[in-house]
PDB file of C-alpha atoms and ligand atoms in Angstrom:
ATOM      1  CA  UNK A   1      18.013  89.696-109.168  1.00 93.00           C
ATOM      2  CA  UNK A   2      16.584  92.486-111.286  1.00 97.00           C
ATOM      3  CA  UNK A   3      13.031  93.433-112.244  1.00 98.00           C
ATOM      4  CA  UNK A   4      12.525  93.544-115.985  1.00 98.00           C
ATOM      5  CA  UNK A   5       9.574  95.236-117.665  1.00 98.00           C
ATOM      6  CA  UNK A   6       8.885  93.788-121.110  1.00 98.00           C
ATOM      7  CA  UNK A   7       6.281  95.765-123.044  1.00 98.00           C
ATOM      8  CA  UNK A   8       4.993  95.333-126.595  1.00 98.00           C
ATOM      9  CA  UNK A   9       2.967  97.969-128.407  1.00 98.00           C
ATOM     10  CA  UNK A  10       2.234  96.595-131.877  1.00 98.00           C
ATOM     11  CA  UNK A  11      -1.481  96.109-132.571  1.00 98.00           C
ATOM     12  CA  UNK A  12      -0.409  93.022-134.544  1.00 98.00           C
ATOM     13  CA  UNK A  13       0.079  89.730-132.776  1.00 97.00           C
ATOM     14  CA  UNK A  14       1.754  86.903-134.721  1.00 97.00           C
ATOM     15  CA  UNK A  15       2.797  89.089-137.678  1.00 97.00           C
ATOM     16  CA  UNK A  16       4.522  91.702-135.509  1.00 98.00           C
ATOM     17  CA  UNK A  17       8.281  91.994-136.050  1.00 98.00           C
ATOM     18  CA  UNK A  18       8.879  94.272-133.028  1.00 98.00           C
ATOM     19  CA  UNK A  19       7.192  91.624-130.842  1.00 98.00           C
ATOM     20  CA  UNK A  20       9.270  88.857-132.370  1.00 98.00           C
ATOM     21  CA  UNK A  21      12.528  90.745-131.726  1.00 98.00           C
ATOM     22  CA  UNK A  22      11.643  91.924-128.208  1.00 98.00           C
ATOM     23  CA  UNK A  23      10.727  88.287-127.391  1.00 98.00           C
ATOM     24  CA  UNK A  24      14.096  87.117-128.736  1.00 98.00           C
ATOM     25  CA  UNK A  25      15.849  89.712-126.567  1.00 98.00           C
ATOM     26  CA  UNK A  26      13.983  88.498-123.470  1.00 98.00           C
ATOM     27  CA  UNK A  27      14.693  84.838-124.251  1.00 98.00           C
ATOM     28  CA  UNK A  28      18.429  85.526-124.551  1.00 98.00           C
ATOM     29  CA  UNK A  29      18.338  87.665-121.409  1.00 98.00           C
ATOM     30  CA  UNK A  30      16.614  84.913-119.414  1.00 98.00           C
ATOM     31  CA  UNK A  31      19.212  82.382-120.570  1.00 97.00           C
ATOM     32  CA  UNK A  32      21.914  84.541-118.927  1.00 97.00           C
ATOM     33  CA  UNK A  33      19.862  85.894-115.990  1.00 97.00           C
ATOM     34  CA  UNK A  34      17.344  83.179-115.038  1.00 97.00           C
ATOM     35  CA  UNK A  35      16.862  84.734-111.594  1.00 98.00           C
ATOM     36  CA  UNK A  36      15.433  88.004-112.986  1.00 98.00           C
ATOM     37  CA  UNK A  37      11.707  88.650-112.657  1.00 98.00           C
ATOM     38  CA  UNK A  38       9.957  89.549-115.913  1.00 98.00           C
ATOM     39  CA  UNK A  39       6.741  91.573-115.944  1.00 98.00           C
ATOM     40  CA  UNK A  40       5.007  91.582-119.309  1.00 98.00           C
ATOM     41  CA  UNK A  41       2.579  94.247-120.518  1.00 98.00           C
ATOM     42  CA  UNK A  42       0.944  94.016-123.925  1.00 98.00           C
ATOM     43  CA  UNK A  43      -0.655  97.244-125.123  1.00 98.00           C
ATOM     44  CA  UNK A  44      -2.615  95.210-127.685  1.00 98.00           C
ATOM     45  CA  UNK A  45      -4.747  93.735-124.905  1.00 97.00           C
ATOM     46  CA  UNK A  46      -4.042  96.186-122.090  1.00 96.00           C
ATOM     47  CA  UNK A  47      -5.759  99.218-123.631  1.00 96.00           C
ATOM     48  CA  UNK A  48      -4.385 102.554-122.438  1.00 98.00           C
ATOM     49  CA  UNK A  49      -6.897 105.437-122.623  1.00 97.00           C
ATOM     50  CA  UNK A  50      -6.003 108.925-123.801  1.00 98.00           C
ATOM     51  CA  UNK A  51      -5.672 111.546-121.088  1.00 98.00           C
ATOM     52  CA  UNK A  52      -8.766 113.725-120.589  1.00 98.00           C
ATOM     53  CA  UNK A  53      -9.502 117.134-119.064  1.00 98.00           C
ATOM     54  CA  UNK A  54     -10.490 115.478-115.767  1.00 98.00           C
ATOM     55  CA  UNK A  55      -7.348 113.346-115.826  1.00 98.00           C
ATOM     56  CA  UNK A  56      -5.161 116.451-116.205  1.00 98.00           C
ATOM     57  CA  UNK A  57      -6.985 118.238-113.364  1.00 98.00           C
ATOM     58  CA  UNK A  58      -6.505 115.177-111.124  1.00 98.00           C
ATOM     59  CA  UNK A  59      -2.831 114.872-112.103  1.00 97.00           C
ATOM     60  CA  UNK A  60      -2.151 118.477-111.061  1.00 95.00           C
ATOM     61  CA  UNK A  61      -4.070 118.219-107.769  1.00 96.00           C
ATOM     62  CA  UNK A  62      -1.816 117.432-104.775  1.00 94.00           C
ATOM     63  CA  UNK A  63      -2.396 113.931-103.397  1.00 92.00           C
ATOM     64  CA  UNK A  64      -3.724 115.280-100.072  1.00 95.00           C
ATOM     65  CA  UNK A  65      -6.445 117.254-101.908  1.00 97.00           C
ATOM     66  CA  UNK A  66      -7.562 114.568-104.346  1.00 96.00           C
ATOM     67  CA  UNK A  67     -11.233 113.585-104.299  1.00 97.00           C
ATOM     68  CA  UNK A  68     -12.251 109.899-104.543  1.00 98.00           C
ATOM     69  CA  UNK A  69     -13.217 110.588-108.186  1.00 98.00           C
ATOM     70  CA  UNK A  70      -9.739 111.951-108.937  1.00 98.00           C
ATOM     71  CA  UNK A  71      -8.082 108.909-107.345  1.00 97.00           C
ATOM     72  CA  UNK A  72     -10.306 106.691-109.472  1.00 98.00           C
ATOM     73  CA  UNK A  73      -9.394 108.613-112.649  1.00 98.00           C
ATOM     74  CA  UNK A  74      -5.672 108.213-111.890  1.00 98.00           C
ATOM     75  CA  UNK A  75      -5.879 104.564-110.842  1.00 98.00           C
ATOM     76  CA  UNK A  76      -4.591 102.992-114.062  1.00 98.00           C
ATOM     77  CA  UNK A  77      -1.941 105.695-114.451  1.00 98.00           C
ATOM     78  CA  UNK A  78      -0.758 105.003-110.896  1.00 98.00           C
ATOM     79  CA  UNK A  79      -0.563 101.280-111.646  1.00 98.00           C
ATOM     80  CA  UNK A  80       1.468 101.946-114.793  1.00 98.00           C
ATOM     81  CA  UNK A  81       3.804 104.343-112.959  1.00 98.00           C
ATOM     82  CA  UNK A  82       4.272 101.844-110.090  1.00 98.00           C
ATOM     83  CA  UNK A  83       5.065  99.079-112.563  1.00 98.00           C
ATOM     84  CA  UNK A  84       7.500 101.269-114.494  1.00 98.00           C
ATOM     85  CA  UNK A  85       9.241 102.552-111.343  1.00 98.00           C
ATOM     86  CA  UNK A  86       9.550  99.021-109.929  1.00 98.00           C
ATOM     87  CA  UNK A  87      11.575  97.901-112.953  1.00 98.00           C
ATOM     88  CA  UNK A  88      15.365  98.095-113.173  1.00 98.00           C
ATOM     89  CA  UNK A  89      15.380  97.554-116.923  1.00 98.00           C
ATOM     90  CA  UNK A  90      12.761  97.970-119.627  1.00 98.00           C
ATOM     91  CA  UNK A  91      12.554  96.290-123.028  1.00 98.00           C
ATOM     92  CA  UNK A  92      10.010  98.133-125.154  1.00 98.00           C
ATOM     93  CA  UNK A  93       8.944  96.752-128.541  1.00 98.00           C
ATOM     94  CA  UNK A  94       7.712  99.679-130.639  1.00 98.00           C
ATOM     95  CA  UNK A  95       6.754  99.790-134.338  1.00 98.00           C
ATOM     96  CA  UNK A  96       7.353 102.976-136.317  1.00 98.00           C
ATOM     97  CA  UNK A  97       4.034 104.544-137.286  1.00 98.00           C
ATOM     98  CA  UNK A  98       4.027 107.677-139.406  1.00 98.00           C
ATOM     99  CA  UNK A  99       7.620 108.428-138.454  1.00 98.00           C
ATOM    100  CA  UNK A 100       6.880 108.176-134.745  1.00 98.00           C
ATOM    101  CA  UNK A 101       5.223 105.701-132.367  1.00 98.00           C
ATOM    102  CA  UNK A 102       1.785 103.986-132.488  1.00 98.00           C
ATOM    103  CA  UNK A 103      -0.861 105.916-130.553  1.00 98.00           C
ATOM    104  CA  UNK A 104      -1.035 103.094-127.966  1.00 98.00           C
ATOM    105  CA  UNK A 105       2.565 103.716-126.963  1.00 98.00           C
ATOM    106  CA  UNK A 106       2.058 107.496-126.957  1.00 98.00           C
ATOM    107  CA  UNK A 107      -0.924 106.992-124.653  1.00 98.00           C
ATOM    108  CA  UNK A 108       1.324 104.887-122.389  1.00 98.00           C
ATOM    109  CA  UNK A 109       3.919 107.689-122.247  1.00 98.00           C
ATOM    110  CA  UNK A 110       1.211 110.243-121.423  1.00 98.00           C
ATOM    111  CA  UNK A 111       0.070 108.053-118.511  1.00 98.00           C
ATOM    112  CA  UNK A 112       3.531 107.606-116.955  1.00 98.00           C
ATOM    113  CA  UNK A 113       4.927 111.126-117.344  1.00 98.00           C
ATOM    114  CA  UNK A 114       3.364 112.351-114.099  1.00 98.00           C
ATOM    115  CA  UNK A 115       4.044 115.454-112.067  1.00 96.00           C
ATOM    116  CA  UNK A 116       5.185 114.520-108.566  1.00 96.00           C
ATOM    117  CA  UNK A 117       5.715 110.900-109.545  1.00 97.00           C
ATOM    118  CA  UNK A 118       8.145 110.784-112.464  1.00 98.00           C
ATOM    119  CA  UNK A 119       9.035 114.483-112.774  1.00 98.00           C
ATOM    120  CA  UNK A 120       8.903 117.539-110.528  1.00 97.00           C
ATOM    121  CA  UNK A 121       8.779 121.295-111.013  1.00 96.00           C
ATOM    122  CA  UNK A 122      11.410 122.867-108.753  1.00 95.00           C
ATOM    123  CA  UNK A 123      12.642 126.467-108.694  1.00 95.00           C
ATOM    124  CA  UNK A 124      11.279 127.168-112.166  1.00 96.00           C
ATOM    125  CA  UNK A 125      12.761 124.014-113.706  1.00 97.00           C
ATOM    126  CA  UNK A 126      11.571 120.541-114.570  1.00 98.00           C
ATOM    127  CA  UNK A 127      13.442 117.729-112.875  1.00 98.00           C
ATOM    128  CA  UNK A 128      13.274 114.036-113.747  1.00 98.00           C
ATOM    129  CA  UNK A 129      12.605 111.792-110.736  1.00 98.00           C
ATOM    130  CA  UNK A 130      13.379 108.402-112.313  1.00 98.00           C
ATOM    131  CA  UNK A 131      16.743 107.016-111.239  1.00 96.00           C
ATOM    132  CA  UNK A 132      18.825 103.923-112.013  1.00 94.00           C
ATOM    133  CA  UNK A 133      16.839 102.583-114.912  1.00 98.00           C
ATOM    134  CA  UNK A 134      17.945 101.260-118.287  1.00 98.00           C
ATOM    135  CA  UNK A 135      15.694 101.160-121.331  1.00 98.00           C
ATOM    136  CA  UNK A 136      16.158  99.500-124.688  1.00 98.00           C
ATOM    137  CA  UNK A 137      13.699 100.252-127.470  1.00 98.00           C
ATOM    138  CA  UNK A 138      13.446  97.596-130.158  1.00 98.00           C
ATOM    139  CA  UNK A 139      11.761  99.221-133.116  1.00 98.00           C
ATOM    140  CA  UNK A 140      10.411  97.764-136.383  1.00 98.00           C
ATOM    141  CA  UNK A 141      10.295  99.969-139.448  1.00 98.00           C
ATOM    142  CA  UNK A 142       9.119  99.480-143.005  1.00 98.00           C
ATOM    143  CA  UNK A 143      11.667 101.921-144.412  1.00 98.00           C
ATOM    144  CA  UNK A 144      15.274 102.885-143.591  1.00 97.00           C
ATOM    145  CA  UNK A 145      16.465 106.079-141.937  1.00 97.00           C
ATOM    146  CA  UNK A 146      20.213 105.648-141.708  1.00 89.00           C
ATOM    147  CA  UNK A 147      22.713 107.952-143.422  1.00 88.00           C
ATOM    148  CA  UNK A 148      22.346 107.936-147.198  1.00 91.00           C
ATOM    149  CA  UNK A 149      18.852 106.398-147.253  1.00 91.00           C
ATOM    150  CA  UNK A 150      15.908 108.095-148.994  1.00 91.00           C
ATOM    151  CA  UNK A 151      14.276 109.129-145.756  1.00 94.00           C
ATOM    152  CA  UNK A 152      17.407 110.047-143.836  1.00 95.00           C
ATOM    153  CA  UNK A 153      16.426 112.691-141.269  1.00 96.00           C
ATOM    154  CA  UNK A 154      12.731 111.702-141.175  1.00 98.00           C
ATOM    155  CA  UNK A 155      13.017 109.605-138.016  1.00 98.00           C
ATOM    156  CA  UNK A 156      10.913 111.435-135.428  1.00 98.00           C
ATOM    157  CA  UNK A 157      10.518 108.227-133.407  1.00 98.00           C
ATOM    158  CA  UNK A 158      13.931 107.909-131.752  1.00 98.00           C
ATOM    159  CA  UNK A 159      14.164 111.611-130.746  1.00 98.00           C
ATOM    160  CA  UNK A 160      10.626 111.735-129.338  1.00 98.00           C
ATOM    161  CA  UNK A 161      11.212 108.580-127.267  1.00 98.00           C
ATOM    162  CA  UNK A 162      14.599 109.832-126.085  1.00 98.00           C
ATOM    163  CA  UNK A 163      13.191 113.226-125.029  1.00 98.00           C
ATOM    164  CA  UNK A 164      10.151 111.796-123.209  1.00 98.00           C
ATOM    165  CA  UNK A 165      12.201 109.348-121.139  1.00 98.00           C
ATOM    166  CA  UNK A 166      15.139 111.710-120.558  1.00 98.00           C
ATOM    167  CA  UNK A 167      12.629 114.289-119.348  1.00 98.00           C
ATOM    168  CA  UNK A 168      11.599 111.981-116.513  1.00 98.00           C
ATOM    169  CA  UNK A 169      15.220 111.238-115.628  1.00 98.00           C
ATOM    170  CA  UNK A 170      16.226 108.111-117.554  1.00 98.00           C
ATOM    171  CA  UNK A 171      19.798 108.519-118.798  1.00 98.00           C
ATOM    172  CA  UNK A 172      20.616 105.029-120.090  1.00 98.00           C
ATOM    173  CA  UNK A 173      18.533 104.645-123.259  1.00 98.00           C
ATOM    174  CA  UNK A 174      19.445 102.397-126.176  1.00 98.00           C
ATOM    175  CA  UNK A 175      17.834 101.723-129.532  1.00 98.00           C
ATOM    176  CA  UNK A 176      17.879  98.683-131.762  1.00 98.00           C
ATOM    177  CA  UNK A 177      16.166  99.475-135.050  1.00 98.00           C
ATOM    178  CA  UNK A 178      15.043  96.717-137.419  1.00 98.00           C
ATOM    179  CA  UNK A 179      14.783  98.726-140.624  1.00 97.00           C
ATOM    180  CA  UNK A 180      13.717  98.164-144.221  1.00 97.00           C
ATOM    181  CA  UNK A 181      11.236  95.442-143.250  1.00 98.00           C
ATOM    182  CA  UNK A 182       8.639  96.367-145.891  1.00 98.00           C
ATOM    183  CA  UNK A 183      11.023  96.749-148.843  1.00 97.00           C
ATOM    184  CA  UNK A 184      11.096  93.148-150.069  1.00 98.00           C
ATOM    185  CA  UNK A 185      12.399  89.891-148.674  1.00 98.00           C
ATOM    186  CA  UNK A 186      16.100  90.647-149.117  1.00 98.00           C
ATOM    187  CA  UNK A 187      15.804  93.991-147.338  1.00 97.00           C
ATOM    188  CA  UNK A 188      13.710  92.371-144.593  1.00 98.00           C
ATOM    189  CA  UNK A 189      16.283  89.650-144.013  1.00 98.00           C
ATOM    190  CA  UNK A 190      19.040  92.293-143.834  1.00 97.00           C
ATOM    191  CA  UNK A 191      16.993  94.339-141.372  1.00 98.00           C
ATOM    192  CA  UNK A 192      16.327  91.339-139.127  1.00 98.00           C
ATOM    193  CA  UNK A 193      19.893  90.127-139.310  1.00 98.00           C
ATOM    194  CA  UNK A 194      21.351  93.539-138.344  1.00 98.00           C
ATOM    195  CA  UNK A 195      18.873  93.888-135.452  1.00 98.00           C
ATOM    196  CA  UNK A 196      19.635  90.347-134.225  1.00 98.00           C
ATOM    197  CA  UNK A 197      23.382  91.073-134.188  1.00 98.00           C
ATOM    198  CA  UNK A 198      22.715  94.188-132.088  1.00 98.00           C
ATOM    199  CA  UNK A 199      20.488  92.214-129.726  1.00 98.00           C
ATOM    200  CA  UNK A 200      23.177  89.557-129.323  1.00 98.00           C
ATOM    201  CA  UNK A 201      25.771  92.226-128.539  1.00 98.00           C
ATOM    202  CA  UNK A 202      23.615  94.219-126.120  1.00 98.00           C
ATOM    203  CA  UNK A 203      22.321  91.229-124.152  1.00 97.00           C
ATOM    204  CA  UNK A 204      25.891  90.361-123.190  1.00 94.00           C
ATOM    205  CA  UNK A 205      26.889  93.924-122.285  1.00 94.00           C
ATOM    206  CA  UNK A 206      23.822  95.622-120.831  1.00 96.00           C
TER     207      UNK A 206
HETATM  208  C1  FMN B   1      -0.308 102.653-139.662  1.00 96.00           C
HETATM  209  C2  FMN B   1       1.108 102.337-140.100  1.00 96.00           C
HETATM  210  C3  FMN B   1       2.016 103.374-140.248  1.00 96.00           C
HETATM  211  C4  FMN B   1       3.330 103.081-140.633  1.00 96.00           C
HETATM  212  N1  FMN B   1       4.209 104.128-140.744  1.00 96.00           N
HETATM  213  C5  FMN B   1       5.504 103.855-141.066  1.00 96.00           C
HETATM  214  C6  FMN B   1       6.450 104.920-141.169  1.00 96.00           C
HETATM  215  O1  FMN B   1       6.177 106.092-140.957  1.00 96.00           O
HETATM  216  N2  FMN B   1       7.718 104.582-141.472  1.00 96.00           N
HETATM  217  C7  FMN B   1       8.115 103.290-141.673  1.00 96.00           C
HETATM  218  O2  FMN B   1       9.301 103.071-141.922  1.00 96.00           O
HETATM  219  N3  FMN B   1       7.232 102.272-141.607  1.00 96.00           N
HETATM  220  C8  FMN B   1       5.944 102.522-141.299  1.00 96.00           C
HETATM  221  N4  FMN B   1       5.044 101.498-141.196  1.00 96.00           N
HETATM  222  C9  FMN B   1       5.537 100.099-141.358  1.00 96.00           C
HETATM  223  C10 FMN B   1       5.798  99.455-139.993  1.00 96.00           C
HETATM  224  O3  FMN B   1       6.701 100.236-139.216  1.00 96.00           O
HETATM  225  C11 FMN B   1       6.397  98.053-140.161  1.00 96.00           C
HETATM  226  O4  FMN B   1       5.517  97.266-140.909  1.00 96.00           O
HETATM  227  C12 FMN B   1       6.678  97.394-138.827  1.00 96.00           C
HETATM  228  O5  FMN B   1       7.109  96.065-139.040  1.00 96.00           O
HETATM  229  C13 FMN B   1       5.454  97.404-137.914  1.00 96.00           C
HETATM  230  O6  FMN B   1       5.773  96.844-136.643  1.00 96.00           O
HETATM  231  P1  FMN B   1       5.195  95.398-136.219  1.00 96.00           P
HETATM  232  O7  FMN B   1       5.698  94.428-137.274  1.00 96.00           O
HETATM  233  O8  FMN B   1       5.795  95.128-134.879  1.00 96.00           O
HETATM  234  O9  FMN B   1       3.714  95.472-136.189  1.00 96.00           O
HETATM  235  C14 FMN B   1       3.732 101.748-140.861  1.00 96.00           C
HETATM  236  C15 FMN B   1       2.790 100.712-140.714  1.00 96.00           C
HETATM  237  C16 FMN B   1       1.499 100.996-140.353  1.00 96.00           C
HETATM  238  C17 FMN B   1       0.501  99.865-140.192  1.00 96.00           C
END
């Protein structure tokens, strides 16, 4: 039995393509692994605040020296870190916004990249503390970024996600991109179809 964290970050509900595809992934996964426990977090309804000056001060104060106010400030972050660390596998549905991620997902990253909890500073180096976790990002994009497309090389989303999660120690990171979804119905169908084939393949070999 594995713990699965399923998280969606589109502000859209029924119209969201990243949600639709992450849901399809989970459905297929549950068909094969009915014993797995799924935890669902929806950043549309579970609002993640930006970090603040007080939050940063609390984050960098050792646990033994934290005041009750600091513990209170870090409470949600601690819950998010606990939830993330408790999972064996994560399925994250993430739209592309302005070549990167929506601010809700960036806020989530800022809350779980925590000194002493998900990374450490040792002997003048940063060290990721997260072990044995697999992540798949299912992204939805209006345009295309593959080789030969107009905006080839403009994808700042995949690298920024890869760096943030590698930084905290995750080594097994996969991406399924549904691309060209806002370029007409034919392009959208192609984008969905390619993403669905990748989902089908990954679910059986993950
Ligand atoms: C605020 C905003 C910014 C966007 N920026 C980009 C972008 O930089 N590149 C892109 O390919 N599509 C962009 N799009 C299109 C979305 O990525 C696309 O519609 C996707 O399906 C959104 O995910 P969702 O359907 O899960 O909500 C943007 C859409 C919005 C609303």
